[in-house]
mmCIF file of C-alpha atoms and ligand atoms in Angstrom:
data_model
loop_
_atom_site.group_PDB
_atom_site.id
_atom_site.type_symbol
_atom_site.label_atom_id
_atom_site.label_comp_id
_atom_site.label_asym_id
_atom_site.label_seq_id
_atom_site.Cartn_x
_atom_site.Cartn_y
_atom_site.Cartn_z
ATOM 1 C CA MET L 167 16.401 11.338 25.022
ATOM 2 C CA SER L 168 16.793 9.230 21.675
ATOM 3 C CA LEU L 169 13.585 7.339 20.495
ATOM 4 C CA GLU L 170 13.310 3.623 19.963
ATOM 5 C CA THR L 171 13.941 2.650 16.211
ATOM 6 C CA SER L 172 13.648 -1.149 16.753
ATOM 7 C CA LEU L 173 10.819 -3.150 15.953
ATOM 8 C CA GLY L 174 11.686 -6.056 18.240
ATOM 9 C CA GLY L 175 9.058 -7.754 19.348
ATOM 10 C CA LYS L 176 6.322 -6.434 16.725
ATOM 11 C CA VAL L 177 4.679 -8.435 14.297
ATOM 12 C CA ALA L 178 4.157 -6.792 11.264
ATOM 13 C CA LEU L 179 1.335 -7.540 8.490
ATOM 14 C CA ILE L 180 2.215 -6.943 4.998
ATOM 15 C CA THR L 181 -0.284 -7.064 2.070
ATOM 16 C CA GLY L 182 0.837 -7.450 -1.460
ATOM 17 C CA GLY L 183 4.127 -8.494 0.290
ATOM 18 C CA GLY L 184 5.219 -10.353 -2.572
ATOM 19 C CA GLY L 185 5.651 -7.207 -4.863
ATOM 20 C CA GLY L 186 7.876 -4.484 -5.295
ATOM 21 C CA PHE L 187 7.299 -2.299 -2.180
ATOM 22 C CA GLY L 188 6.078 -5.372 -0.083
ATOM 23 C CA ARG L 189 9.414 -6.896 -0.540
ATOM 24 C CA ALA L 190 11.573 -3.619 0.410
ATOM 25 C CA ILE L 191 9.146 -3.034 3.403
ATOM 26 C CA ALA L 192 9.529 -6.760 4.679
ATOM 27 C CA ASN L 193 13.197 -6.537 4.478
ATOM 28 C CA THR L 194 13.197 -3.448 6.328
ATOM 29 C CA TYR L 195 10.984 -4.663 9.083
ATOM 30 C CA ALA L 196 12.807 -7.593 9.265
ATOM 31 C CA ASP L 197 16.016 -6.197 9.658
ATOM 32 C CA ALA L 198 14.607 -4.236 12.326
ATOM 33 C CA GLY L 199 13.651 -6.965 14.361
ATOM 34 C CA ALA L 200 10.023 -7.214 13.629
ATOM 35 C CA ARG L 201 8.326 -10.828 12.615
ATOM 36 C CA VAL L 202 6.666 -10.436 9.437
ATOM 37 C CA VAL L 203 3.758 -12.038 7.941
ATOM 38 C CA ILE L 204 3.088 -11.362 4.330
ATOM 39 C CA THR L 205 -0.045 -12.009 2.432
ATOM 40 C CA ASP L 206 -0.226 -12.085 -1.294
ATOM 41 C CA ALA L 207 -2.806 -13.540 -3.863
ATOM 42 C CA ARG L 208 0.673 -14.757 -5.811
ATOM 43 C CA GLU L 209 3.141 -17.188 -4.674
ATOM 44 C CA SER L 210 5.803 -14.757 -5.016
ATOM 45 C CA GLY L 211 5.087 -13.850 -1.417
ATOM 46 C CA ARG L 212 6.198 -17.108 -0.201
ATOM 47 C CA GLU L 213 9.508 -16.242 -1.498
ATOM 48 C CA VAL L 214 9.765 -13.020 0.326
ATOM 49 C CA ALA L 215 8.415 -14.681 3.583
ATOM 50 C CA GLU L 216 11.255 -17.018 3.242
ATOM 51 C CA GLU L 217 13.887 -14.288 2.647
ATOM 52 C CA VAL L 218 12.940 -12.441 5.822
ATOM 53 C CA GLY L 219 12.516 -15.408 8.293
ATOM 54 C CA GLY L 220 8.372 -14.993 8.228
ATOM 55 C CA SER L 221 5.136 -16.561 7.311
ATOM 56 C CA PHE L 222 3.276 -16.340 4.246
ATOM 57 C CA ILE L 223 -0.551 -16.569 4.080
ATOM 58 C CA LEU L 224 -1.896 -16.659 0.586
ATOM 59 C CA ALA L 225 -5.314 -14.929 0.274
ATOM 60 C CA ASP L 226 -6.978 -13.083 -2.494
ATOM 61 C CA LEU L 227 -8.271 -9.689 -1.231
ATOM 62 C CA SER L 228 -10.739 -9.114 -4.078
ATOM 63 C CA ASP L 229 -12.903 -11.537 -2.102
ATOM 64 C CA MET L 230 -14.245 -10.200 1.481
ATOM 65 C CA GLU L 231 -14.937 -13.390 3.231
ATOM 66 C CA THR L 232 -10.931 -14.655 2.483
ATOM 67 C CA THR L 233 -9.757 -10.956 3.435
ATOM 68 C CA ARG L 234 -11.927 -11.442 7.062
ATOM 69 C CA GLU L 235 -10.560 -15.095 7.252
ATOM 70 C CA LEU L 236 -6.780 -13.951 6.467
ATOM 71 C CA CYS L 237 -7.362 -11.077 9.301
ATOM 72 C CA ARG L 238 -8.399 -14.177 11.740
ATOM 73 C CA GLU L 239 -5.914 -16.556 10.654
ATOM 74 C CA ALA L 240 -2.905 -13.847 10.851
ATOM 75 C CA ILE L 241 -4.148 -12.809 14.384
ATOM 76 C CA GLU L 242 -4.417 -16.294 15.805
ATOM 77 C CA SER L 243 -1.214 -17.491 14.468
ATOM 78 C CA GLU L 244 1.042 -14.400 15.669
ATOM 79 C CA GLY L 245 -1.014 -13.744 18.625
ATOM 80 C CA GLY L 246 -2.033 -10.296 17.373
ATOM 81 C CA VAL L 247 -0.770 -7.725 14.575
ATOM 82 C CA ASP L 248 0.885 -4.626 15.873
ATOM 83 C CA ILE L 249 1.632 -3.219 12.500
ATOM 84 C CA LEU L 250 -0.365 -3.444 9.502
ATOM 85 C CA VAL L 251 0.493 -2.391 5.982
ATOM 86 C CA ASN L 252 -1.905 -2.219 3.436
ATOM 87 C CA ASN L 253 0.002 -2.349 0.479
ATOM 88 C CA ALA L 254 -1.780 -4.585 -2.243
ATOM 89 C CA GLY L 255 -2.674 -3.380 -5.352
ATOM 90 C CA LEU L 256 -2.980 -3.039 -9.226
ATOM 91 C CA GLN L 257 -3.905 -0.653 -11.890
ATOM 92 C CA HIS L 258 -6.319 -0.768 -14.727
ATOM 93 C CA ILE L 259 -6.259 1.918 -17.574
ATOM 94 C CA ALA L 260 -9.327 2.349 -19.487
ATOM 95 C CA PRO L 261 -11.530 5.289 -20.551
ATOM 96 C CA VAL L 262 -14.641 5.764 -18.022
ATOM 97 C CA GLU L 263 -17.105 4.612 -20.714
ATOM 98 C CA GLU L 264 -15.061 1.427 -21.609
ATOM 99 C CA PHE L 265 -14.153 0.334 -17.725
ATOM 100 C CA PRO L 266 -15.829 -2.958 -16.884
ATOM 101 C CA ASP L 267 -18.037 -2.772 -14.115
ATOM 102 C CA ASP L 268 -16.701 -5.870 -12.382
ATOM 103 C CA ASP L 269 -12.776 -4.549 -12.786
ATOM 104 C CA TRP L 270 -13.893 -1.153 -11.079
ATOM 105 C CA ALA L 271 -15.459 -2.658 -8.004
ATOM 106 C CA ARG L 272 -12.632 -5.234 -7.723
ATOM 107 C CA LEU L 273 -9.987 -2.446 -7.790
ATOM 108 C CA VAL L 274 -11.844 -0.766 -5.039
ATOM 109 C CA GLN L 275 -12.223 -3.714 -3.131
ATOM 110 C CA ILE L 276 -8.606 -4.796 -3.295
ATOM 111 C CA MET L 277 -7.449 -1.089 -2.326
ATOM 112 C CA LEU L 278 -10.165 0.418 -0.160
ATOM 113 C CA VAL L 279 -12.448 -2.131 1.331
ATOM 114 C CA ALA L 280 -9.715 -4.749 2.185
ATOM 115 C CA PRO L 281 -7.599 -2.050 4.144
ATOM 116 C CA PHE L 282 -11.102 -1.158 6.101
ATOM 117 C CA GLN L 283 -11.693 -4.793 6.472
ATOM 118 C CA LEU L 284 -7.745 -5.131 7.967
ATOM 119 C CA THR L 285 -7.959 -2.134 9.954
ATOM 120 C CA LYS L 286 -11.344 -3.082 11.602
ATOM 121 C CA TYR L 287 -10.181 -6.572 12.736
ATOM 122 C CA VAL L 288 -6.416 -5.698 13.917
ATOM 123 C CA VAL L 289 -7.792 -2.608 16.014
ATOM 124 C CA PRO L 290 -9.416 -4.409 19.030
ATOM 125 C CA GLY L 291 -5.983 -5.961 19.586
ATOM 126 C CA MET L 292 -3.880 -2.936 18.860
ATOM 127 C CA LYS L 293 -5.958 -1.014 21.432
ATOM 128 C CA GLU L 294 -5.761 -3.839 24.261
ATOM 129 C CA ARG L 295 -2.019 -3.381 23.745
ATOM 130 C CA ALA L 296 -2.367 0.593 23.505
ATOM 131 C CA TRP L 297 -0.146 0.637 20.626
ATOM 132 C CA GLY L 298 -0.532 0.102 16.984
ATOM 133 C CA ARG L 299 0.816 1.369 13.545
ATOM 134 C CA ILE L 300 -1.417 1.316 10.259
ATOM 135 C CA ILE L 301 0.485 2.433 7.298
ATOM 136 C CA ASN L 302 -1.929 2.769 4.273
ATOM 137 C CA LEU L 303 -0.030 2.745 0.686
ATOM 138 C CA SER L 304 -1.894 5.495 -1.085
ATOM 139 C CA SER L 305 -0.302 7.077 -4.201
ATOM 140 C CA ILE L 306 -0.017 10.521 -5.911
ATOM 141 C CA HIS L 307 -3.250 9.155 -7.040
ATOM 142 C CA GLY L 308 -4.773 9.585 -3.717
ATOM 143 C CA LEU L 309 -3.812 13.539 -3.648
ATOM 144 C CA VAL L 310 -4.435 14.421 -7.802
ATOM 145 C CA ALA L 311 -5.899 12.671 -10.517
ATOM 146 C CA SER L 312 -4.942 11.514 -14.081
ATOM 147 C CA PRO L 313 -7.420 10.487 -17.015
ATOM 148 C CA PHE L 314 -7.862 6.684 -17.508
ATOM 149 C CA LYS L 315 -7.713 5.623 -13.615
ATOM 150 C CA SER L 316 -11.331 6.436 -12.515
ATOM 151 C CA ALA L 317 -11.003 3.178 -10.079
ATOM 152 C CA TYR L 318 -7.295 3.266 -8.955
ATOM 153 C CA VAL L 319 -7.904 7.259 -8.290
ATOM 154 C CA SER L 320 -11.255 6.454 -6.544
ATOM 155 C CA ALA L 321 -9.891 3.859 -4.370
ATOM 156 C CA LYS L 322 -6.635 5.799 -3.507
ATOM 157 C CA HIS L 323 -8.564 8.868 -2.529
ATOM 158 C CA GLY L 324 -10.744 6.698 -0.526
ATOM 159 C CA LEU L 325 -7.618 5.314 1.437
ATOM 160 C CA VAL L 326 -6.564 8.863 2.102
ATOM 161 C CA GLY L 327 -9.997 9.384 3.591
ATOM 162 C CA LEU L 328 -9.915 6.087 5.666
ATOM 163 C CA THR L 329 -6.644 7.148 7.002
ATOM 164 C CA ARG L 330 -7.738 10.284 8.369
ATOM 165 C CA THR L 331 -10.889 9.042 9.637
ATOM 166 C CA THR L 332 -9.373 6.086 11.356
ATOM 167 C CA ALA L 333 -6.499 8.182 12.815
ATOM 168 C CA LEU L 334 -9.211 10.471 14.490
ATOM 169 C CA GLU L 335 -10.723 7.689 16.118
ATOM 170 C CA LEU L 336 -7.484 5.776 17.173
ATOM 171 C CA GLY L 337 -5.012 8.338 17.893
ATOM 172 C CA GLU L 338 -6.081 8.222 21.854
ATOM 173 C CA PHE L 339 -5.007 4.414 21.943
ATOM 174 C CA GLY L 340 -1.898 4.587 20.997
ATOM 175 C CA ILE L 341 -2.657 3.937 17.364
ATOM 176 C CA THR L 342 -1.228 5.830 14.517
ATOM 177 C CA VAL L 343 -2.342 5.592 11.143
ATOM 178 C CA ASN L 344 -0.760 7.360 7.905
ATOM 179 C CA ALA L 345 -0.965 6.978 4.035
ATOM 180 C CA ILE L 346 2.280 7.089 2.104
ATOM 181 C CA CYS L 347 1.794 8.669 -1.156
ATOM 182 C CA PRO L 348 4.500 7.580 -3.676
ATOM 183 C CA GLY L 349 4.972 8.880 -7.350
ATOM 184 C CA TYR L 350 5.738 6.540 -10.073
ATOM 185 C CA SER L 351 8.275 4.122 -8.575
ATOM 186 C CA ASN L 352 10.377 1.616 -10.019
ATOM 187 C CA THR L 353 8.120 -1.779 -9.371
ATOM 188 C CA PRO L 354 6.545 -4.228 -11.602
ATOM 189 C CA LEU L 355 3.258 -2.242 -11.220
ATOM 190 C CA THR L 356 4.671 0.552 -13.270
ATOM 191 C CA ARG L 357 6.413 -1.333 -15.756
ATOM 192 C CA GLY L 358 3.116 -3.318 -16.420
ATOM 193 C CA GLN L 359 1.346 -0.029 -17.206
ATOM 194 C CA VAL L 360 3.427 1.391 -19.688
ATOM 195 C CA ALA L 361 2.298 -0.406 -22.576
ATOM 196 C CA ASP L 362 -1.346 0.013 -21.389
ATOM 197 C CA GLN L 363 -0.754 3.756 -21.144
ATOM 198 C CA ALA L 364 0.668 4.143 -24.754
ATOM 199 C CA ARG L 365 -2.451 2.442 -26.045
ATOM 200 C CA THR L 366 -4.915 4.191 -24.344
ATOM 201 C CA ARG L 367 -3.247 7.501 -24.947
ATOM 202 C CA GLY L 368 -2.279 6.617 -28.683
ATOM 203 C CA ILE L 369 1.574 7.777 -27.728
ATOM 204 C CA SER L 370 4.812 5.957 -27.610
ATOM 205 C CA GLU L 371 5.799 3.732 -24.711
ATOM 206 C CA SER L 372 9.009 6.096 -24.296
ATOM 207 C CA ASP L 373 6.793 9.221 -24.141
ATOM 208 C CA VAL L 374 4.737 7.317 -21.437
ATOM 209 C CA ILE L 375 7.714 7.210 -19.228
ATOM 210 C CA GLU L 376 9.334 10.721 -20.225
ATOM 211 C CA LYS L 377 6.117 12.643 -20.492
ATOM 212 C CA VAL L 378 3.262 11.074 -18.545
ATOM 213 C CA MET L 379 5.331 9.698 -15.815
ATOM 214 C CA LEU L 380 8.444 11.882 -15.567
ATOM 215 C CA GLU L 381 7.764 15.254 -16.793
ATOM 216 C CA PRO L 382 5.671 16.779 -13.735
ATOM 217 C CA ALA L 383 8.287 15.593 -11.533
ATOM 218 C CA ALA L 384 11.080 17.947 -9.905
ATOM 219 C CA ILE L 385 13.372 14.890 -9.990
ATOM 220 C CA LYS L 386 13.351 13.142 -13.084
ATOM 221 C CA ARG L 387 13.590 9.466 -12.047
ATOM 222 C CA LEU L 388 11.457 6.688 -10.600
ATOM 223 C CA VAL L 389 11.264 6.491 -6.986
ATOM 224 C CA GLU L 390 13.018 3.032 -5.706
ATOM 225 C CA PRO L 391 11.249 0.632 -3.298
ATOM 226 C CA ASP L 392 13.780 0.917 -0.423
ATOM 227 C CA GLU L 393 12.890 4.508 -0.253
ATOM 228 C CA ILE L 394 9.133 3.511 0.397
ATOM 229 C CA ALA L 395 10.535 0.871 3.004
ATOM 230 C CA SER L 396 12.398 3.912 4.575
ATOM 231 C CA LEU L 397 9.567 6.086 5.042
ATOM 232 C CA ALA L 398 7.411 2.985 6.047
ATOM 233 C CA LEU L 399 10.143 1.939 9.084
ATOM 234 C CA TYR L 400 10.128 5.614 10.100
ATOM 235 C CA LEU L 401 6.315 5.752 10.484
ATOM 236 C CA ALA L 402 6.434 2.426 12.465
ATOM 237 C CA SER L 403 9.093 4.005 14.932
ATOM 238 C CA GLU L 404 8.653 5.827 18.100
ATOM 239 C CA GLY L 405 9.788 8.972 16.379
ATOM 240 C CA ALA L 406 6.813 9.263 14.336
ATOM 241 C CA ARG L 407 4.258 8.674 17.400
ATOM 242 C CA SER L 408 2.869 12.274 16.826
ATOM 243 C CA ILE L 409 2.672 11.647 13.169
ATOM 244 C CA THR L 410 -0.750 10.467 12.478
ATOM 245 C CA GLY L 411 -3.840 11.094 9.703
ATOM 246 C CA ALA L 412 -0.980 12.399 7.317
ATOM 247 C CA ALA L 413 -0.882 11.608 3.755
ATOM 248 C CA ILE L 414 2.975 11.845 3.119
ATOM 249 C CA SER L 415 4.065 12.104 -0.487
ATOM 250 C CA ILE L 416 7.180 10.413 -1.613
ATOM 251 C CA ASP L 417 7.128 11.422 -5.176
ATOM 252 C CA ALA L 418 10.149 13.454 -6.768
ATOM 253 C CA GLY L 419 8.012 16.568 -6.344
ATOM 254 C CA TRP L 420 5.120 15.152 -8.835
ATOM 255 C CA THR L 421 2.425 17.050 -6.691
ATOM 256 C CA ALA L 422 4.432 20.236 -6.017
ATOM 257 C CA ARG L 423 2.862 22.296 -8.862
HETATM 258 N N1 LIG A 551 4.841 1.762 -8.210
HETATM 259 C C1 LIG A 551 4.362 2.536 -8.149
HETATM 260 O O1 LIG A 551 4.799 3.458 -9.061
HETATM 261 C C2 LIG A 551 3.143 2.988 -7.132
HETATM 262 C C3 LIG A 551 3.121 4.275 -6.796
HETATM 263 C C4 LIG A 551 2.086 4.792 -6.237
HETATM 264 C C5 LIG A 551 1.487 3.897 -5.440
HETATM 265 N N2 LIG A 551 1.588 2.542 -5.468
HETATM 266 C C6 LIG A 551 0.947 1.791 -4.753
HETATM 267 O O2 LIG A 551 1.713 0.852 -3.827
HETATM 268 C C7 LIG A 551 1.396 -0.496 -3.560
HETATM 269 C C8 LIG A 551 2.296 -1.330 -4.051
HETATM 270 O O3 LIG A 551 2.653 -1.423 -5.727
HETATM 271 P P1 LIG A 551 4.003 -2.005 -6.054
HETATM 272 O O4 LIG A 551 4.505 -1.034 -7.171
HETATM 273 O O5 LIG A 551 4.864 -2.630 -5.268
HETATM 274 O O6 LIG A 551 3.003 -3.198 -7.030
HETATM 275 P P2 LIG A 551 3.738 -4.618 -7.419
HETATM 276 O O7 LIG A 551 2.546 -4.969 -8.528
HETATM 277 O O8 LIG A 551 4.882 -4.841 -7.233
HETATM 278 O O9 LIG A 551 3.063 -5.415 -5.973
HETATM 279 C C9 LIG A 551 1.583 -5.283 -5.867
HETATM 280 C C10 LIG A 551 1.279 -6.738 -5.006
HETATM 281 O O10 LIG A 551 -0.013 -6.578 -4.662
HETATM 282 C C11 LIG A 551 -0.524 -8.012 -5.053
HETATM 283 N N3 LIG A 551 -1.951 -7.671 -4.795
HETATM 284 C C12 LIG A 551 -2.330 -7.437 -6.327
HETATM 285 N N4 LIG A 551 -3.969 -8.023 -6.038
HETATM 286 C C13 LIG A 551 -4.042 -8.794 -4.883
HETATM 287 C C14 LIG A 551 -5.388 -9.268 -4.438
HETATM 288 N N5 LIG A 551 -6.472 -9.447 -4.885
HETATM 289 N N6 LIG A 551 -4.977 -10.040 -3.306
HETATM 290 C C15 LIG A 551 -3.655 -9.892 -2.536
HETATM 291 N N7 LIG A 551 -2.453 -9.403 -3.324
HETATM 292 C C16 LIG A 551 -2.945 -8.386 -4.344
HETATM 293 C C17 LIG A 551 0.164 -8.564 -6.035
HETATM 294 O O11 LIG A 551 0.407 -9.780 -6.157
HETATM 295 C C18 LIG A 551 1.497 -7.796 -5.904
HETATM 296 O O12 LIG A 551 2.700 -8.887 -5.142
HETATM 297 C C19 LIG A 551 0.268 -0.580 -4.576
HETATM 298 O O13 LIG A 551 -1.121 -0.245 -3.445
HETATM 299 C C20 LIG A 551 0.300 0.305 -5.535
HETATM 300 O O14 LIG A 551 -0.945 1.270 -5.854
HETATM 301 C C21 LIG A 551 2.489 2.351 -6.579
#
């Protein structure tokens, strides 16, 4: 028996769809036949929506009420969400004693509270249709820690906890929930933190790439967004229907030691 790999007839909502992973996942899902709804706080998301023939909702997930509105709008305009990809994220590098309270709380809102809210609002429709896929973009930093990333590491660990808990609650309704844990990848998010890491650690930018980002890895290169998109497609497919509550590393061996 061969299992369905097409996403025809499915609606996928992708947060942070204007960024590196979001764009790759949107293209891969659209190629597989899904109708894609992109949301992002930046207009770059609109360009991606146009590229994949989908729709765009401008929304800042740092605000709880805006996040609720986004859920309502996506569900009403599309008649439901079958695949939710909680992908929006950002980095802030600072020693814990210098980390601004508001920035810490903002990162946790965007990368943990908003995924909870989106999950909460899409689940009733998924239950009615007895089918759903929730894919949370966590990180190697959802599994292990690095210094100067207290908010990011806490949010990404929390997201793995949310993944496991909701997987247990939703398994009997045909809904799977999984976390993807990428290593350092070739996207604007990684490129943007090189200078910050160099300053905070007191090392050169080339040392950040060679020693901090690549040295722990078995394969000495950044992960490409289309590799993340392939895994996101697999997790949305019928072939992955027994995978739930998993935190899957795609990190060039970064967390193997
Ligand atoms: N690139 C990596 O090395 C890497 C590694 C592990 C995990 N991740 C995670 O993967 C996800 C995607 O990362 P990426 O590398 O594509 O980053 P990216 O910066 O290219 O894209 C992230 C997107 O999220 C959006 N976003 C940020 N704050 C938002 C907000 N308040 N409301 C709505 N949208 C917002 C940004 O506008 C951007 O388009 C993130 O959750 C990130 O933490 C990335």
